[in-house]
Structure formats: structure tokens, C-alpha cells
């Protein structure tokens, strides 16, 4: 079964999308990638390998040659010059997206199991104002709302990283949900982005998963 209900039509046509099931046999890595996993447990090897394989398929769809995708100092994938991308994996699904850097400054994708966060974890993810606004909307079950805001923020984080190269904590953006979309505004400047800078995202819930997607046009 394809995760079509989660993925179909979420990204614009000029962002390439590839996915795989994390439970399937892990694809081969380049030796330089495998060397990064010397101390990794089996789960990490599997998700990393699926992420790299999906990223290579998405890169190939954008015309990039196959090459090792190494890891930067903030754990970010080192995309080939001229491309931006994003990788996500949970225990079921892996998704990678790739775009041309002359068209997009950043892209972000996140998948999460559609399961409730504990109240103490949720309190670290959203402010009381974000929580009450999200819950008042009634567009997502109460048990899923905090996880959806969490996934929205993680996709924003991945999207903003190539632009700012800065760690932004969960209270560094404020998310306002709408039906199938969300806005995420920076609560403080993250140079070169000003306070209040807005990202627009898309979300889907299907088959026990939440998917969030964000992209930022190149200026
Ligand atoms: C980096 C982070 C977003 C990853 O999310 P996650 O739910 O733990 O895991 P996912 O499977 O969805 O994503 C993991 C992938 O994120 C990517 N990633 C990690 N650091 C990244 C960074 N600095 N920039 C862009 N992508 C990054 C990697 O590709 C990683 O997979 P890989 O190690 O196999 O290559 C998360 O661990 C984190 O640090 N969050 C705190 C910051 C945040 O979310 N702020 C929100 C407000 S902006």
C-alpha cells in the first residue's frame, strides 16, 4: 500500500518526493555513509539507510548524480551543491524531498505516529495560547493536536536550517493551525530572518501517521 493519502499532492511538482517502508530491507549505503554508523544500533542503521536511499531517488529525479550524503555538524544532511532537501523517518515510513536551490531556499518534511504526547512533553512543545487556539478549532482530535504542532515545528526547523544555520527551539516559532495548512511565525529574529517571519505549511493525517511539509521560495 502506498502512503498516497499522506503524500499525494502535498508538495509542488518541482519538489521531488521519495518514500519507503522502514520495515523493508535496508538499502545499501556508500562506504563513507556506512562509516558514519560504526557505533549505531540496528534501528538507526535501518532508518539512516532508508533516508539516504529515498534522498538519492529524490535527487535523481532532480537530475543529480548518486553520491554519498554525509552529515553536517548540526546533524543536517549535506546535500550536493545546488540542491536543498529534507529527510524524515518514524517506525513505519521514511520520506525524503529534494528541490533545486535556485527555486527553493529550504524544504522541510516530518512524519510522526499519530499518537498523543504526554501533557508534560506537550507543554515543552506549545505555549498555552497555541494549545488553546489549536484545540478551539476542532479540526483535529484533541489527542492529535499537540503531536501535529510538534510535527509542524520539526518541519519548519528542517526548512529554516539551510537559511539560518541556527538551532531554533520549540518556543522559537508559534504555529497557527488551519484545515490542512498551518502558519508558523518566528517569535524572535533568527538572522537573516526577522521576528514574525512566517512559514506556510501543509499537514495530513492518515493511516495512523501525521505528515507536515514546509517549503520556502528562494528570493
Ligand atoms: C532535527 C530534528 C528536527 C529531527 O526530527 P525527528 O522527529 O527527531 O526525526 P526525523 O526522523 O523526523 O528527522 C530526522 C532527520 O532530520 C534531519 N536533520 C537533522 N538535523 C537537521 C538539521 N539541523 N537541519 C535539517 N535537517 C536535519 C536528518 O536528515 C535526520 O535524519 P538522518 O539523521 O537519518 O539524516 C529534531 O531532532 C530536533 O532537533 N528538533 C529540535 C528543533 C526543533 O524542532 N525546533 C522547532 C522550532 S523551529
Coordinates of C-alpha atoms in Angstrom, one line a residue, residues 11-151:
X11 CA 4.4 19.2 -2.4
X12 CA 4.5 21.3 -5.6
X13 CA 5.6 19.4 -8.7
X14 CA 9.1 20.9 -8.6
X15 CA 9.9 19.3 -5.3
X16 CA 10.8 15.6 -5.8
X17 CA 9.4 13.2 -3.2
X18 CA 10.5 9.6 -2.5
X19 CA 9.4 7.3 0.3
X20 CA 10.0 3.8 1.6
X21 CA 8.8 1.5 4.4
X22 CA 11.3 1.4 7.2
X23 CA 10.4 -2.3 7.8
X24 CA 11.7 -3.3 4.4
X25 CA 15.3 -4.5 3.9
X26 CA 17.7 -1.5 4.4
X27 CA 19.2 -0.3 1.2
X28 CA 23.0 -0.3 0.5
X29 CA 25.0 2.7 1.7
X30 CA 28.1 4.2 0.2
X31 CA 31.2 3.2 2.3
X32 CA 31.6 6.8 3.5
X33 CA 28.0 6.8 4.8
X34 CA 28.3 3.3 6.4
X35 CA 31.4 4.6 8.2
X36 CA 29.2 7.2 10.0
X37 CA 27.2 4.3 11.6
X38 CA 30.1 2.4 13.1
X39 CA 28.5 2.6 16.6
X40 CA 24.9 2.8 15.6
X41 CA 22.2 0.3 16.7
X42 CA 20.2 -1.7 14.1
X43 CA 17.2 0.7 14.3
X44 CA 19.4 3.7 13.5
X45 CA 21.2 1.8 10.7
X46 CA 17.9 0.9 9.1
X47 CA 16.3 4.4 9.3
X48 CA 19.5 6.1 8.1
X49 CA 19.8 3.7 5.1
X50 CA 16.2 4.3 4.1
X51 CA 16.6 8.0 4.4
X52 CA 19.7 8.0 2.2
X53 CA 18.1 5.8 -0.4
X54 CA 15.0 8.0 -0.5
X55 CA 17.1 11.1 -0.7
X56 CA 19.1 9.6 -3.6
X57 CA 15.9 8.8 -5.5
X58 CA 14.6 12.3 -5.0
X59 CA 18.0 13.7 -6.0
X60 CA 18.0 11.5 -9.2
X61 CA 14.5 12.9 -10.0
X62 CA 16.1 16.4 -9.9
X63 CA 19.0 15.3 -12.2
X64 CA 21.7 14.9 -9.5
X65 CA 24.2 12.1 -9.8
X66 CA 24.3 9.4 -7.0
X67 CA 26.9 10.3 -4.4
X68 CA 27.4 9.9 -0.6
X69 CA 25.2 12.2 1.5
X70 CA 27.3 12.9 4.6
X71 CA 26.2 14.6 7.8
X72 CA 27.0 18.2 8.9
X73 CA 27.8 19.5 12.4
X74 CA 24.2 20.1 13.3
X75 CA 23.2 16.6 12.1
X76 CA 21.9 18.0 8.8
X77 CA 22.3 16.0 5.6
X78 CA 24.9 17.6 3.4
X79 CA 23.1 18.0 0.1
X80 CA 25.0 18.4 -3.2
X81 CA 25.6 22.0 -4.2
X82 CA 22.6 23.4 -6.0
X83 CA 20.0 21.3 -4.0
X84 CA 18.1 21.5 -0.8
X85 CA 16.2 18.7 0.8
X86 CA 14.8 17.1 3.9
X87 CA 14.6 13.6 5.4
X88 CA 12.2 12.1 8.0
X89 CA 11.6 8.6 9.3
X90 CA 9.4 7.2 12.0
X91 CA 9.0 3.5 12.8
X92 CA 6.8 2.9 9.7
X93 CA 7.7 5.4 7.0
X94 CA 10.6 7.2 5.6
X95 CA 10.2 10.3 3.3
X96 CA 12.8 12.4 1.6
X97 CA 12.2 15.6 -0.5
X98 CA 14.6 17.4 -2.8
X99 CA 14.4 20.7 -4.6
X100 CA 16.7 22.9 -6.7
X101 CA 18.3 25.6 -4.6
X102 CA 17.7 28.2 -7.2
X103 CA 14.0 27.7 -6.7
X104 CA 13.7 26.9 -3.0
X105 CA 15.8 28.2 -0.1
X106 CA 14.7 25.3 2.1
X107 CA 12.2 22.4 2.4
X108 CA 11.1 20.5 5.4
X109 CA 9.2 17.3 6.0
X110 CA 8.2 15.4 9.1
X111 CA 6.3 12.2 9.7
X112 CA 5.2 11.2 13.2
X113 CA 3.0 8.4 14.6
X114 CA -0.5 9.9 15.2
X115 CA -0.3 9.2 18.9
X116 CA -0.8 11.6 21.8
X117 CA 2.1 13.4 23.5
X118 CA 2.0 13.3 27.3
X119 CA 1.0 16.6 28.9
X120 CA 4.5 17.3 30.1
X121 CA 6.0 16.8 26.7
X122 CA 3.3 18.9 25.0
X123 CA 4.0 21.7 27.5
X124 CA 7.6 21.8 26.1
X125 CA 6.3 22.0 22.5
X126 CA 3.5 24.6 22.6
X127 CA 2.5 27.6 24.6
X128 CA -0.8 27.8 26.4
X129 CA -2.0 30.3 23.7
X130 CA -1.0 27.9 20.8
X131 CA -2.7 25.0 22.6
X132 CA -6.0 26.7 23.3
X133 CA -6.1 28.1 19.7
X134 CA -5.4 24.7 18.2
X135 CA -7.9 22.9 20.5
X136 CA -10.6 25.5 19.9
X137 CA -10.5 25.0 16.2
X138 CA -11.8 21.4 16.4
X139 CA -10.2 20.4 13.1
X140 CA -8.1 17.7 14.7
X141 CA -8.9 15.4 17.5
X142 CA -7.6 16.6 20.9
X143 CA -5.3 13.7 21.2
X144 CA -3.5 14.6 17.9
X145 CA -3.3 18.3 18.3
X146 CA 0.0 18.6 20.2
X147 CA 1.6 16.0 18.0
X148 CA 0.5 17.9 14.9
X149 CA 2.0 21.1 16.2
X150 CA 5.2 19.2 17.1
X151 CA 5.4 17.8 13.6

